[in-house]
Short mmCIF file of C-alpha atoms in Angstrom, two decimals:
data_model
loop_
_atom_site.label_atom_id
_atom_site.label_comp_id
_atom_site.label_asym_id
_atom_site.label_seq_id
_atom_site.Cartn_x
_atom_site.Cartn_y
_atom_site.Cartn_z
CA MET A 1 -12.90 -76.31 -30.26
CA SER A 2 -13.40 -80.04 -30.87
CA PHE A 3 -16.66 -81.92 -30.54
CA ALA A 4 -15.13 -85.27 -31.51
CA SER A 5 -16.89 -88.43 -30.39
CA SER A 6 -15.62 -90.28 -27.33
CA TYR A 7 -16.92 -93.66 -28.55
CA THR A 8 -14.29 -96.22 -29.50
CA THR A 9 -16.28 -99.45 -29.87
CA LEU A 10 -19.29 -100.59 -31.89
CA ILE A 11 -21.01 -103.90 -31.18
CA PHE A 12 -23.72 -105.14 -33.55
CA ASP A 13 -26.18 -107.98 -33.40
CA ILE A 14 -26.17 -110.05 -36.61
CA GLY A 15 -29.66 -111.48 -37.15
CA ASP A 16 -32.30 -108.85 -38.02
CA VAL A 17 -29.62 -106.13 -37.87
CA LEU A 18 -26.65 -106.89 -40.10
CA PHE A 19 -28.59 -109.66 -41.86
CA SER A 20 -32.27 -110.05 -42.58
CA TRP A 21 -34.04 -113.35 -43.08
CA SER A 22 -37.54 -114.70 -43.73
CA PRO A 23 -39.44 -117.02 -41.36
CA GLN A 24 -41.66 -118.04 -44.27
CA THR A 25 -40.58 -121.48 -45.48
CA LYS A 26 -41.72 -124.06 -48.01
CA THR A 27 -42.46 -126.52 -45.23
CA SER A 28 -45.53 -127.21 -43.11
CA ILE A 29 -44.01 -125.20 -40.25
CA SER A 30 -45.72 -121.81 -39.97
CA GLN A 31 -43.92 -118.56 -39.25
CA ASN A 32 -45.47 -118.49 -35.79
CA VAL A 33 -44.27 -121.98 -34.93
CA LEU A 34 -40.81 -121.29 -36.30
CA ARG A 35 -40.48 -118.25 -34.06
CA LYS A 36 -41.69 -120.27 -31.08
CA ILE A 37 -38.99 -122.85 -31.79
CA LEU A 38 -36.39 -120.07 -31.82
CA SER A 39 -37.61 -118.92 -28.39
CA SER A 40 -37.70 -122.37 -26.84
CA LEU A 41 -35.39 -123.50 -24.06
CA THR A 42 -34.11 -126.29 -26.27
CA TRP A 43 -33.06 -123.84 -28.96
CA ASN A 44 -31.47 -121.60 -26.34
CA ASP A 45 -29.33 -124.54 -25.18
CA TYR A 46 -28.48 -125.36 -28.79
CA GLU A 47 -27.25 -121.79 -29.33
CA ARG A 48 -25.13 -122.14 -26.19
CA GLY A 49 -23.38 -125.15 -27.75
CA ARG A 50 -24.88 -127.68 -25.34
CA MET A 51 -26.17 -130.10 -27.97
CA SER A 52 -25.69 -131.07 -31.59
CA GLN A 53 -27.85 -129.92 -34.43
CA ALA A 54 -29.43 -133.37 -34.85
CA GLU A 55 -30.26 -133.58 -31.16
CA CYS A 56 -31.79 -130.10 -31.21
CA TYR A 57 -33.97 -130.80 -34.25
CA ALA A 58 -35.15 -134.07 -32.68
CA ARG A 59 -36.06 -132.39 -29.40
CA VAL A 60 -37.95 -129.43 -30.88
CA GLY A 61 -39.68 -131.83 -33.27
CA GLY A 62 -41.06 -133.67 -30.28
CA GLU A 63 -41.91 -130.49 -28.39
CA PHE A 64 -43.84 -128.96 -31.31
CA SER A 65 -45.16 -132.20 -32.87
CA VAL A 66 -43.19 -131.69 -36.08
CA ASP A 67 -41.07 -134.18 -38.00
CA PRO A 68 -37.37 -133.38 -37.34
CA THR A 69 -36.72 -133.54 -41.09
CA GLU A 70 -39.29 -130.78 -41.53
CA VAL A 71 -37.46 -128.75 -38.90
CA ALA A 72 -34.22 -129.23 -40.80
CA ARG A 73 -35.81 -128.16 -44.09
CA ALA A 74 -37.43 -125.12 -42.48
CA PHE A 75 -34.15 -123.88 -41.09
CA GLN A 76 -32.40 -124.56 -44.37
CA ASP A 77 -34.97 -122.30 -46.06
CA ALA A 78 -34.36 -119.65 -43.38
CA ARG A 79 -30.60 -119.82 -43.94
CA ASP A 80 -31.11 -119.56 -47.71
CA SER A 81 -33.11 -116.37 -47.19
CA LEU A 82 -30.29 -114.54 -45.37
CA GLN A 83 -29.47 -111.17 -46.93
CA SER A 84 -26.80 -108.79 -45.68
CA ASN A 85 -27.83 -105.22 -44.82
CA GLU A 86 -25.37 -103.57 -47.20
CA GLU A 87 -26.71 -100.10 -46.51
CA LEU A 88 -25.83 -100.36 -42.84
CA ILE A 89 -22.58 -102.25 -43.44
CA SER A 90 -21.33 -99.59 -45.87
CA VAL A 91 -21.97 -96.88 -43.28
CA ILE A 92 -20.13 -98.87 -40.61
CA ARG A 93 -17.23 -99.24 -43.03
CA HIS A 94 -17.21 -95.48 -43.66
CA LEU A 95 -17.35 -94.64 -39.95
CA LYS A 96 -14.51 -97.01 -39.18
CA ALA A 97 -12.33 -95.78 -42.07
CA ARG A 98 -12.63 -92.15 -41.09
CA SER A 99 -11.78 -92.85 -37.43
CA ASP A 100 -8.06 -93.33 -38.20
CA GLY A 101 -7.98 -96.60 -36.32
CA THR A 102 -9.71 -95.37 -33.16
CA LEU A 103 -13.02 -97.15 -33.78
CA HIS A 104 -13.26 -100.93 -33.35
CA VAL A 105 -16.21 -102.93 -34.66
CA PHE A 106 -17.47 -106.24 -33.29
CA ALA A 107 -20.45 -108.53 -33.85
CA MET A 108 -22.21 -110.40 -31.06
CA SER A 109 -24.87 -112.97 -31.90
CA ASN A 110 -27.03 -115.67 -30.40
CA ILE A 111 -26.22 -118.35 -32.97
CA SER A 112 -25.31 -122.04 -33.04
CA ALA A 113 -21.97 -123.22 -34.38
CA PRO A 114 -23.46 -124.90 -37.51
CA ASP A 115 -25.54 -121.82 -38.36
CA TYR A 116 -22.52 -119.57 -37.87
CA GLU A 117 -20.51 -121.68 -40.30
CA VAL A 118 -23.25 -121.20 -42.90
CA LEU A 119 -23.46 -117.49 -42.16
CA LEU A 120 -19.76 -116.99 -42.94
CA THR A 121 -20.37 -118.31 -46.46
CA LYS A 122 -22.80 -115.47 -47.19
CA PRO A 123 -21.45 -112.51 -49.17
CA ALA A 124 -20.55 -109.75 -46.73
CA ASP A 125 -17.50 -107.71 -45.75
CA TRP A 126 -16.43 -109.89 -42.83
CA SER A 127 -13.04 -108.17 -42.74
CA LEU A 128 -14.84 -105.14 -41.35
CA PHE A 129 -15.10 -106.77 -37.94
CA ASP A 130 -12.30 -106.80 -35.40
CA GLY A 131 -13.95 -109.80 -33.81
CA ILE A 132 -17.18 -111.84 -33.90
CA PHE A 133 -18.56 -113.38 -30.73
CA THR A 134 -21.15 -116.15 -30.84
CA SER A 135 -23.21 -117.64 -28.07
CA ALA A 136 -22.02 -121.11 -29.12
CA GLU A 137 -18.39 -120.12 -28.58
CA VAL A 138 -18.92 -118.22 -25.32
CA GLY A 139 -21.53 -120.57 -23.86
CA GLU A 140 -23.81 -117.65 -22.97
CA ARG A 141 -26.73 -115.97 -24.72
CA LYS A 142 -28.06 -112.43 -24.78
CA PRO A 143 -29.63 -111.00 -22.69
CA ASN A 144 -27.60 -112.83 -20.01
CA LEU A 145 -25.00 -110.46 -18.64
CA GLY A 146 -22.31 -113.11 -18.80
CA PHE A 147 -22.19 -112.87 -22.59
CA TYR A 148 -21.67 -109.11 -22.49
CA LYS A 149 -19.02 -109.35 -19.79
CA ALA A 150 -17.14 -111.98 -21.79
CA VAL A 151 -17.10 -109.67 -24.82
CA ILE A 152 -15.99 -106.69 -22.74
CA SER A 153 -13.23 -108.76 -21.16
CA SER A 154 -12.02 -110.16 -24.46
CA THR A 155 -12.03 -106.86 -26.34
CA GLY A 156 -10.92 -104.58 -23.52
CA ALA A 157 -13.77 -102.24 -24.48
CA ASP A 158 -14.76 -99.44 -22.14
CA PRO A 159 -18.57 -99.80 -21.74
CA SER A 160 -18.97 -96.02 -21.37
CA ARG A 161 -17.39 -95.64 -24.81
CA THR A 162 -19.25 -98.50 -26.46
CA ILE A 163 -22.33 -98.39 -28.70
CA PHE A 164 -24.45 -101.55 -28.80
CA VAL A 165 -27.06 -102.16 -31.54
CA ASP A 166 -29.65 -104.92 -31.34
CA ASP A 167 -33.22 -105.41 -32.54
CA LYS A 168 -34.43 -106.76 -29.19
CA MET A 169 -35.20 -104.37 -26.37
CA VAL A 170 -34.21 -106.84 -23.62
CA ASN A 171 -30.76 -107.25 -25.17
CA VAL A 172 -30.28 -103.50 -25.38
CA LEU A 173 -31.44 -103.12 -21.78
CA SER A 174 -28.73 -105.50 -20.59
CA ALA A 175 -26.09 -103.58 -22.54
CA ARG A 176 -27.29 -100.31 -21.05
CA SER A 177 -27.20 -101.79 -17.55
CA LEU A 178 -23.45 -102.32 -18.02
CA GLY A 179 -22.92 -98.72 -19.10
CA MET A 180 -23.08 -99.07 -22.89
CA ARG A 181 -25.00 -96.73 -25.17
CA GLY A 182 -27.81 -98.94 -26.45
CA ILE A 183 -29.66 -98.48 -29.72
CA ILE A 184 -32.76 -100.51 -30.54
CA PHE A 185 -32.69 -101.41 -34.23
CA ASP A 186 -36.07 -100.88 -35.88
CA ASP A 187 -35.22 -98.96 -39.05
CA THR A 188 -31.94 -98.87 -40.96
CA ARG A 189 -32.07 -95.19 -41.88
CA GLU A 190 -32.87 -94.16 -38.32
CA VAL A 191 -30.02 -96.25 -36.87
CA ILE A 192 -27.63 -94.75 -39.45
CA ARG A 193 -28.72 -91.25 -38.41
CA VAL A 194 -28.14 -92.05 -34.74
CA LEU A 195 -24.70 -93.53 -35.48
CA TYR A 196 -23.61 -90.45 -37.39
CA ASN A 197 -24.85 -88.27 -34.53
CA LEU A 198 -23.01 -90.29 -31.88
CA LEU A 199 -19.76 -90.68 -33.82
CA GLY A 200 -19.54 -87.40 -35.72
CA ASP A 201 -18.76 -83.79 -34.83
CA PRO A 202 -22.14 -82.01 -34.89
CA VAL A 203 -20.62 -78.60 -35.59
CA GLU A 204 -18.43 -79.80 -38.43
CA ARG A 205 -21.29 -81.77 -39.97
CA GLY A 206 -23.66 -78.81 -39.65
CA ARG A 207 -21.19 -76.49 -41.34
CA GLN A 208 -20.66 -79.01 -44.13
CA TYR A 209 -24.40 -79.09 -44.73
CA LEU A 210 -24.54 -75.29 -44.95
CA ASN A 211 -21.57 -75.11 -47.31
CA MET A 212 -22.92 -77.90 -49.53
CA ASN A 213 -26.21 -76.03 -49.83
CA ALA A 214 -24.82 -72.49 -50.11
CA LYS A 215 -27.13 -70.13 -52.04
CA LYS A 216 -29.86 -72.80 -51.89
CA LEU A 217 -30.98 -72.33 -48.29
CA LEU A 218 -34.52 -71.38 -49.24
CA SER A 219 -37.54 -71.17 -46.98
CA VAL A 220 -40.52 -73.45 -47.48
CA THR A 221 -44.13 -73.41 -46.35
CA ASP A 222 -45.73 -76.26 -44.46
CA ASN A 223 -47.59 -77.16 -47.67
CA GLY A 224 -44.33 -77.51 -49.60
CA ILE A 225 -44.01 -74.23 -51.52
CA LEU A 226 -40.46 -72.88 -51.82
CA LEU A 227 -40.27 -69.26 -50.82
CA ARG A 228 -37.56 -66.68 -51.45
CA GLU A 229 -37.46 -64.22 -48.57
CA ASN A 230 -34.94 -61.97 -46.87
CA PHE A 231 -35.62 -62.48 -43.17
CA ALA A 232 -34.22 -66.01 -42.84
CA GLN A 233 -31.26 -65.08 -45.03
CA LEU A 234 -30.40 -62.23 -42.67
CA LEU A 235 -30.63 -64.51 -39.63
CA ILE A 236 -28.40 -67.11 -41.30
CA LEU A 237 -25.86 -64.39 -42.04
CA GLU A 238 -25.98 -63.16 -38.44
CA ALA A 239 -25.45 -66.70 -37.08
CA THR A 240 -22.68 -67.73 -39.48
CA ASP A 241 -21.03 -64.46 -40.54
CA ASN A 242 -20.74 -66.06 -43.98
CA ARG A 243 -22.24 -64.02 -46.82
CA SER A 244 -21.42 -66.75 -49.36
CA LEU A 245 -24.17 -68.95 -47.91
CA ILE A 246 -27.10 -66.66 -48.64
CA ASN A 247 -29.04 -64.73 -51.26
CA LEU A 248 -30.23 -61.24 -50.34
CA THR A 249 -32.17 -58.58 -52.19
CA ASP A 250 -29.86 -55.59 -52.32
CA THR A 251 -31.38 -52.57 -50.60
CA HIS A 252 -30.05 -49.23 -49.53
CA ARG A 253 -32.74 -48.31 -47.07
CA THR A 254 -35.87 -50.27 -46.19
CA TRP A 255 -36.39 -54.00 -46.56
CA ASN A 256 -39.19 -56.22 -47.77
CA PHE A 257 -39.75 -59.67 -46.30
CA PHE A 258 -40.33 -61.18 -49.74
CA GLN A 259 -37.90 -61.61 -52.60
CA ALA A 260 -39.17 -61.80 -56.18
CA ASP A 261 -39.66 -65.29 -57.59
CA LEU A 262 -37.04 -66.10 -60.24
CA VAL A 263 -39.67 -67.25 -62.75
CA SER A 264 -42.53 -64.81 -62.31
CA GLY A 265 -40.50 -61.89 -61.03
CA LYS A 266 -43.13 -61.41 -58.32
CA PRO A 267 -43.26 -62.46 -54.66
CA LEU A 268 -45.13 -65.72 -53.98
CA LEU A 269 -48.15 -66.19 -51.71
CA THR A 270 -48.82 -62.48 -51.32
CA THR A 271 -50.03 -59.42 -53.19
CA GLU A 272 -47.94 -58.12 -56.08
CA GLU A 273 -47.27 -54.86 -54.23
CA PHE A 274 -46.48 -56.12 -50.76
CA PRO A 275 -45.37 -53.24 -48.52
CA PHE A 276 -41.94 -53.00 -46.98
CA ASP A 277 -42.05 -53.92 -43.29
CA LEU A 278 -40.46 -52.60 -40.11
CA ASP A 279 -39.54 -56.11 -38.99
CA THR A 280 -37.25 -57.10 -41.88
CA THR A 281 -35.98 -53.53 -42.12
CA SER A 282 -34.96 -53.48 -38.44
CA LEU A 283 -33.21 -56.82 -38.82
CA GLY A 284 -31.52 -55.79 -42.05
CA LEU A 285 -30.18 -52.53 -40.64
CA THR A 286 -28.77 -54.21 -37.51
CA VAL A 287 -27.26 -57.21 -39.33
CA MET A 288 -25.85 -55.39 -42.35
CA GLY A 289 -24.48 -52.39 -40.44
CA SER A 290 -25.96 -49.61 -42.56
CA PRO A 291 -24.50 -46.06 -42.43
CA GLU A 292 -25.77 -44.08 -39.47
CA ASP A 293 -27.44 -41.39 -41.53
CA VAL A 294 -29.44 -44.02 -43.41
CA ALA A 295 -30.42 -45.81 -40.20
CA HIS A 296 -31.52 -42.60 -38.50
CA SER A 297 -33.52 -41.58 -41.56
CA VAL A 298 -35.35 -44.90 -41.56
CA MET A 299 -36.06 -44.68 -37.83
CA ASP A 300 -37.48 -41.20 -38.34
CA ASP A 301 -39.90 -42.72 -40.84
CA MET A 302 -40.75 -45.58 -38.49
CA LEU A 303 -41.95 -43.13 -35.83
CA ASP A 304 -44.84 -42.28 -38.16
CA TYR A 305 -46.13 -45.83 -37.71
CA ILE A 306 -47.04 -45.85 -34.03
CA ASP A 307 -50.67 -46.46 -33.05
CA ASP A 308 -52.77 -44.71 -30.42
CA ASP A 309 -51.46 -47.12 -27.75
CA GLY A 310 -47.92 -46.03 -28.48
CA ILE A 311 -47.05 -49.40 -30.07
CA ILE A 312 -45.00 -49.52 -33.25
CA GLN A 313 -46.63 -51.20 -36.25
CA THR A 314 -45.51 -53.92 -38.66
CA TYR A 315 -45.74 -52.31 -42.12
CA PHE A 316 -44.79 -49.05 -43.78
CA ASP A 317 -48.41 -48.82 -44.82
CA HIS A 318 -51.15 -47.06 -42.85
CA ARG A 319 -53.71 -49.24 -44.66
CA ARG A 320 -52.30 -52.32 -42.90
CA PRO A 321 -52.45 -51.64 -39.16
CA ARG A 322 -50.86 -54.74 -37.64
CA VAL A 323 -49.18 -55.27 -34.26
CA ASP A 324 -46.88 -58.16 -33.34
CA PRO A 325 -44.73 -58.34 -30.19
CA VAL A 326 -41.76 -59.86 -32.05
CA VAL A 327 -41.86 -57.07 -34.65
CA CYS A 328 -41.90 -54.59 -31.78
CA VAL A 329 -38.85 -56.25 -30.22
CA ASN A 330 -36.91 -56.11 -33.48
CA ALA A 331 -37.78 -52.43 -33.94
CA LEU A 332 -36.66 -51.79 -30.35
CA THR A 333 -33.36 -53.53 -31.14
CA LEU A 334 -32.75 -51.11 -34.00
CA PHE A 335 -33.63 -48.06 -31.94
CA TYR A 336 -31.53 -49.12 -28.95
CA SER A 337 -28.62 -49.90 -31.27
CA TYR A 338 -28.52 -46.22 -32.18
CA GLY A 339 -29.29 -44.79 -28.73
CA ARG A 340 -32.90 -43.96 -29.52
CA GLY A 341 -34.69 -46.57 -27.46
CA HIS A 342 -36.38 -43.93 -25.32
CA GLN A 343 -38.52 -42.98 -28.34
CA LEU A 344 -40.33 -46.32 -28.07
CA ASP A 345 -40.90 -46.39 -24.29
CA ARG A 346 -44.58 -47.28 -24.57
CA THR A 347 -43.76 -50.12 -26.96
CA LEU A 348 -41.13 -51.37 -24.52
CA HIS A 349 -43.61 -51.24 -21.64
CA TRP A 350 -46.09 -53.33 -23.63
CA ILE A 351 -43.40 -55.86 -24.50
CA ARG A 352 -42.61 -56.30 -20.83
CA GLU A 353 -46.30 -56.87 -20.12
CA VAL A 354 -46.34 -59.56 -22.81
CA LEU A 355 -43.33 -61.16 -21.11
CA LEU A 356 -44.74 -60.77 -17.60
CA HIS A 357 -48.12 -62.33 -18.38
CA ARG A 358 -46.74 -64.98 -20.78
CA ALA A 359 -48.93 -63.70 -23.59
CA TYR A 360 -46.50 -65.27 -26.09
CA LEU A 361 -47.04 -68.91 -25.15
CA ASP A 362 -49.10 -69.72 -28.24
CA GLY A 363 -46.86 -67.70 -30.53
CA THR A 364 -47.79 -64.32 -31.96
CA ARG A 365 -49.59 -63.04 -35.03
CA TYR A 366 -46.65 -63.71 -37.34
CA TYR A 367 -44.35 -65.96 -35.28
CA ALA A 368 -45.01 -69.63 -34.64
CA THR A 369 -43.51 -70.42 -31.22
CA PRO A 370 -42.93 -68.84 -27.81
CA GLU A 371 -39.18 -69.24 -28.39
CA CYS A 372 -39.34 -66.70 -31.23
CA PHE A 373 -40.48 -63.94 -28.88
CA LEU A 374 -38.00 -64.90 -26.16
CA TYR A 375 -35.14 -65.30 -28.64
CA PHE A 376 -35.50 -61.88 -30.19
CA LEU A 377 -35.94 -60.34 -26.76
CA GLY A 378 -32.62 -61.89 -25.75
CA ARG A 379 -31.11 -60.55 -28.97
CA LEU A 380 -32.32 -57.07 -28.02
CA LEU A 381 -30.53 -57.27 -24.66
CA GLU A 382 -27.37 -58.72 -26.17
CA ILE A 383 -27.06 -56.07 -28.88
CA SER A 384 -28.03 -53.16 -26.62
CA SER A 385 -25.66 -51.85 -23.97
CA ASP A 386 -28.43 -49.95 -22.20
CA ILE A 387 -28.24 -50.57 -18.44
CA TYR A 388 -31.84 -49.52 -17.80
CA LEU A 389 -33.07 -51.98 -20.40
CA ALA A 390 -31.10 -54.83 -18.81
CA VAL A 391 -32.51 -54.06 -15.36
CA TYR A 392 -36.04 -53.72 -16.72
CA ILE A 393 -36.15 -56.89 -18.82
CA LYS A 394 -33.33 -59.35 -18.06
CA PRO A 395 -34.36 -60.76 -14.64
CA LEU A 396 -37.86 -61.52 -15.90
CA LEU A 397 -36.50 -62.97 -19.15
CA ILE A 398 -34.30 -65.34 -17.15
CA GLU A 399 -37.37 -66.59 -15.26
CA ARG A 400 -39.36 -67.11 -18.45
CA VAL A 401 -36.54 -68.92 -20.27
CA ARG A 402 -35.96 -71.17 -17.27
CA GLU A 403 -39.66 -72.11 -17.44
CA ARG A 404 -39.20 -73.29 -21.03
CA ILE A 405 -36.27 -75.64 -20.39
CA GLY A 406 -37.31 -79.16 -21.31
CA ALA A 407 -40.53 -78.06 -23.05
CA ASP A 408 -41.49 -79.64 -26.36
CA GLY A 409 -40.15 -77.91 -29.43
CA ASP A 410 -38.73 -78.49 -32.88
CA ALA A 411 -35.03 -78.10 -33.63
CA LEU A 412 -35.35 -74.37 -34.31
CA ALA A 413 -37.15 -73.72 -31.04
CA LEU A 414 -34.54 -75.77 -29.15
CA SER A 415 -31.70 -73.88 -30.86
CA MET A 416 -33.23 -70.53 -29.97
CA ARG A 417 -33.77 -71.68 -26.38
CA LEU A 418 -30.19 -72.91 -26.06
CA ARG A 419 -28.72 -69.70 -27.46
CA LEU A 420 -30.76 -67.81 -24.88
CA CYS A 421 -29.53 -70.11 -22.12
CA ALA A 422 -25.92 -69.60 -23.18
CA TYR A 423 -26.37 -65.82 -23.16
CA LEU A 424 -28.21 -65.79 -19.83
CA GLY A 425 -25.92 -68.34 -18.15
CA LEU A 426 -28.54 -71.06 -17.68
CA HIS A 427 -27.46 -74.71 -17.72
CA ASN A 428 -29.62 -76.70 -20.12
CA ASP A 429 -28.25 -80.18 -20.79
CA VAL A 430 -31.70 -81.65 -21.45
CA ASP A 431 -32.43 -79.50 -24.51
CA LEU A 432 -28.85 -79.80 -25.75
CA ARG A 433 -29.08 -83.59 -25.73
CA THR A 434 -32.38 -83.42 -27.57
CA LEU A 435 -31.02 -81.03 -30.20
CA LEU A 436 -27.96 -83.20 -30.82
CA SER A 437 -30.19 -86.24 -31.30
CA LEU A 438 -32.24 -84.45 -33.97
CA GLN A 439 -29.35 -83.88 -36.37
CA CYS A 440 -30.05 -85.54 -39.73
CA GLU A 441 -27.85 -87.91 -41.65
CA ASP A 442 -26.86 -85.14 -44.09
CA GLY A 443 -25.55 -83.01 -41.19
CA GLY A 444 -28.37 -80.50 -41.19
CA TRP A 445 -31.37 -80.26 -38.90
CA GLU A 446 -34.95 -80.67 -39.98
CA ILE A 447 -36.96 -77.59 -40.76
CA GLY A 448 -38.30 -75.61 -37.81
CA TRP A 449 -41.22 -73.24 -38.11
CA ILE A 450 -40.41 -69.61 -37.40
CA TYR A 451 -43.19 -67.48 -38.86
CA LYS A 452 -46.67 -67.84 -40.26
CA TYR A 453 -49.13 -65.97 -42.40
CA GLY A 454 -51.41 -63.96 -40.15
CA SER A 455 -54.54 -64.70 -42.18
CA SER A 456 -54.14 -68.32 -43.28
CA GLY A 457 -51.83 -69.63 -40.56
CA ILE A 458 -49.53 -71.23 -43.17
CA ARG A 459 -46.17 -71.76 -41.47
CA ILE A 460 -42.78 -70.95 -42.96
CA GLY A 461 -39.43 -72.48 -42.05
CA ASN A 462 -35.91 -72.88 -43.35
CA ARG A 463 -33.51 -75.83 -42.82
CA GLY A 464 -30.55 -73.53 -43.34
CA LEU A 465 -31.76 -71.25 -40.56
CA THR A 466 -32.42 -74.15 -38.20
CA THR A 467 -28.99 -75.62 -38.92
CA SER A 468 -27.10 -72.34 -38.57
CA LEU A 469 -28.76 -71.59 -35.23
CA ALA A 470 -28.24 -75.18 -34.03
CA VAL A 471 -24.52 -75.00 -34.81
CA LYS A 472 -24.28 -71.61 -33.11
CA ALA A 473 -26.18 -72.88 -30.06
CA ILE A 474 -23.93 -75.93 -29.65
CA ILE A 475 -20.79 -73.79 -29.88
CA GLU A 476 -22.10 -71.20 -27.43
CA MET A 477 -23.27 -73.76 -24.88
CA GLN A 478 -19.94 -75.59 -25.04
CA LYS A 479 -18.09 -72.31 -24.63
CA ARG A 480 -20.26 -71.13 -21.74
CA PHE A 481 -20.29 -74.50 -19.97
CA PRO A 482 -17.15 -76.42 -21.04
CA SER A 483 -17.36 -80.19 -20.66
CA PRO A 484 -14.98 -81.53 -18.00
CA SER A 485 -12.07 -83.64 -19.14
CA SER A 486 -12.79 -87.34 -19.36
CA SER A 487 -9.63 -88.06 -17.35
CA PRO A 488 -10.42 -90.15 -14.23
CA SER A 489 -8.78 -87.52 -12.05
CA THR A 490 -11.36 -84.96 -13.14
CA ILE A 491 -14.50 -87.07 -12.79
CA PRO A 492 -16.99 -85.11 -10.63
CA LEU A 493 -16.88 -86.19 -7.01
CA VAL A 494 -20.49 -87.40 -6.99
CA LYS A 495 -19.82 -89.62 -10.01
CA GLN A 496 -16.66 -90.94 -8.35
CA ALA A 497 -18.66 -91.74 -5.24
CA TYR A 498 -21.14 -93.82 -7.21
CA ALA A 499 -18.38 -95.54 -9.16
CA THR A 500 -16.47 -96.60 -6.05
CA ALA A 501 -19.38 -97.14 -3.64
CA GLN A 502 -19.43 -100.36 -1.65
CA PRO A 503 -22.57 -102.18 -0.48
CA PRO A 504 -23.90 -100.84 2.85
CA GLU A 505 -22.39 -102.52 5.90
CA ARG A 506 -25.73 -103.97 7.02
CA PHE A 507 -26.02 -105.92 3.74
CA LEU A 508 -22.49 -107.24 4.08
CA GLN A 509 -23.25 -108.28 7.64
CA SER A 510 -26.47 -109.96 6.54
CA LYS A 511 -24.64 -111.87 3.83
CA SER A 512 -21.97 -112.94 6.32
CA ASP A 513 -24.61 -114.12 8.78
CA SER A 514 -26.46 -116.12 6.14
CA SER A 515 -23.27 -117.88 5.07
CA THR A 516 -22.60 -119.19 8.58
CA ASN A 517 -26.14 -120.16 9.54
CA PRO A 518 -27.91 -123.31 8.33
#
């Protein structure tokens, strides 16, 4: 399945995007006055090619009470300060080279003919551009639509497949109004990230990130401590089916959340003898596919850790009585996987009450977000083939997931939500667009918080986990809701109607009347 970009054209502003410059000069003209000159109607006409440089300098000198020779010196200083944005230009070069000739790059600038001649003498890879359009040549300036239409006409670019980058919001607005994808330039690194996201394959880039960081996909706390643990490793394995990406503590029976630190040989941020837990054990047994006799033996032991309410506990330690709904769901998943779900009926009933009354909205004791509870509940239904369980839980889960669509969340929460939507058959373009926009320049997604320490509230996340679930979510959503072909014959009827709509008859009549009446 391909997620290749549909964009074929890039259009960049030059000043303050591809080149930076300084308004601070050695003249008496202040930065503020220099910027006012650049915004004046006289300068606008000069950039349209309507007057010579000498005439322009004379006019603005009179308008701003400045000697024209000072104006000339100030703009010479500004031209001398021009510096190409090599970081951005190198990325554009890379994007164009890897497109196999499908991506065309243009520049579009409000600039006078004399200033453009000077600009071309500056060191930069001008061969990168398939064309450069100046306001002096076209006779129009941004944000006037005529300039954009002239560029579109000359290049044959399809606005819907064109990305426009400019530092001024009004210029970007005009580009967007013609159907282009507009990016406001305010930070080079951020614009580079957005370009990679718009022009790259998110799945391929995500997989490259995982492969480049294989065996190094460690968890980290929100105060920056690297943590070796098994739970995230198991979830990465489940999402990718790639054992070469992860590090796991070998176990033949029960699992511990923590792995020993490589230096101290002890788990970090916990007691030296931290008990094995039902949560990681349930996940490990379902992901790793342990022998049935081992799984049943472990479940027999788990039944000794049920409290007076009939709710299964978190640890294999009676000295640590802890209850967490997500832990309960993961234990239920193990029991239902082996046809023993009925042994945890009271736990299941409580889980449904948590779902019914939205008790999970602020997270749980050990899990940071509402999506964690909903995600693992969806995993329970997907792994189990129990009809009663589906009838008892699924309709309510669909309602609760639908309520979360569009809610704030980090990349991990969005990925979990989207995987749920794909499984439950819920359209969710809004969260998919947000997730795609959050992909980082290196192809991964930023860390998302999944669990937390019950006592201190310190959160734990893992970029590898976020990235593996994001990739899986994108694939599953695309598979469940395939994008229609971009062929004109398959454009949805509503979109066709808007594209071909004519002005209402009453407006045409009004226009006709006004043209015949004095």
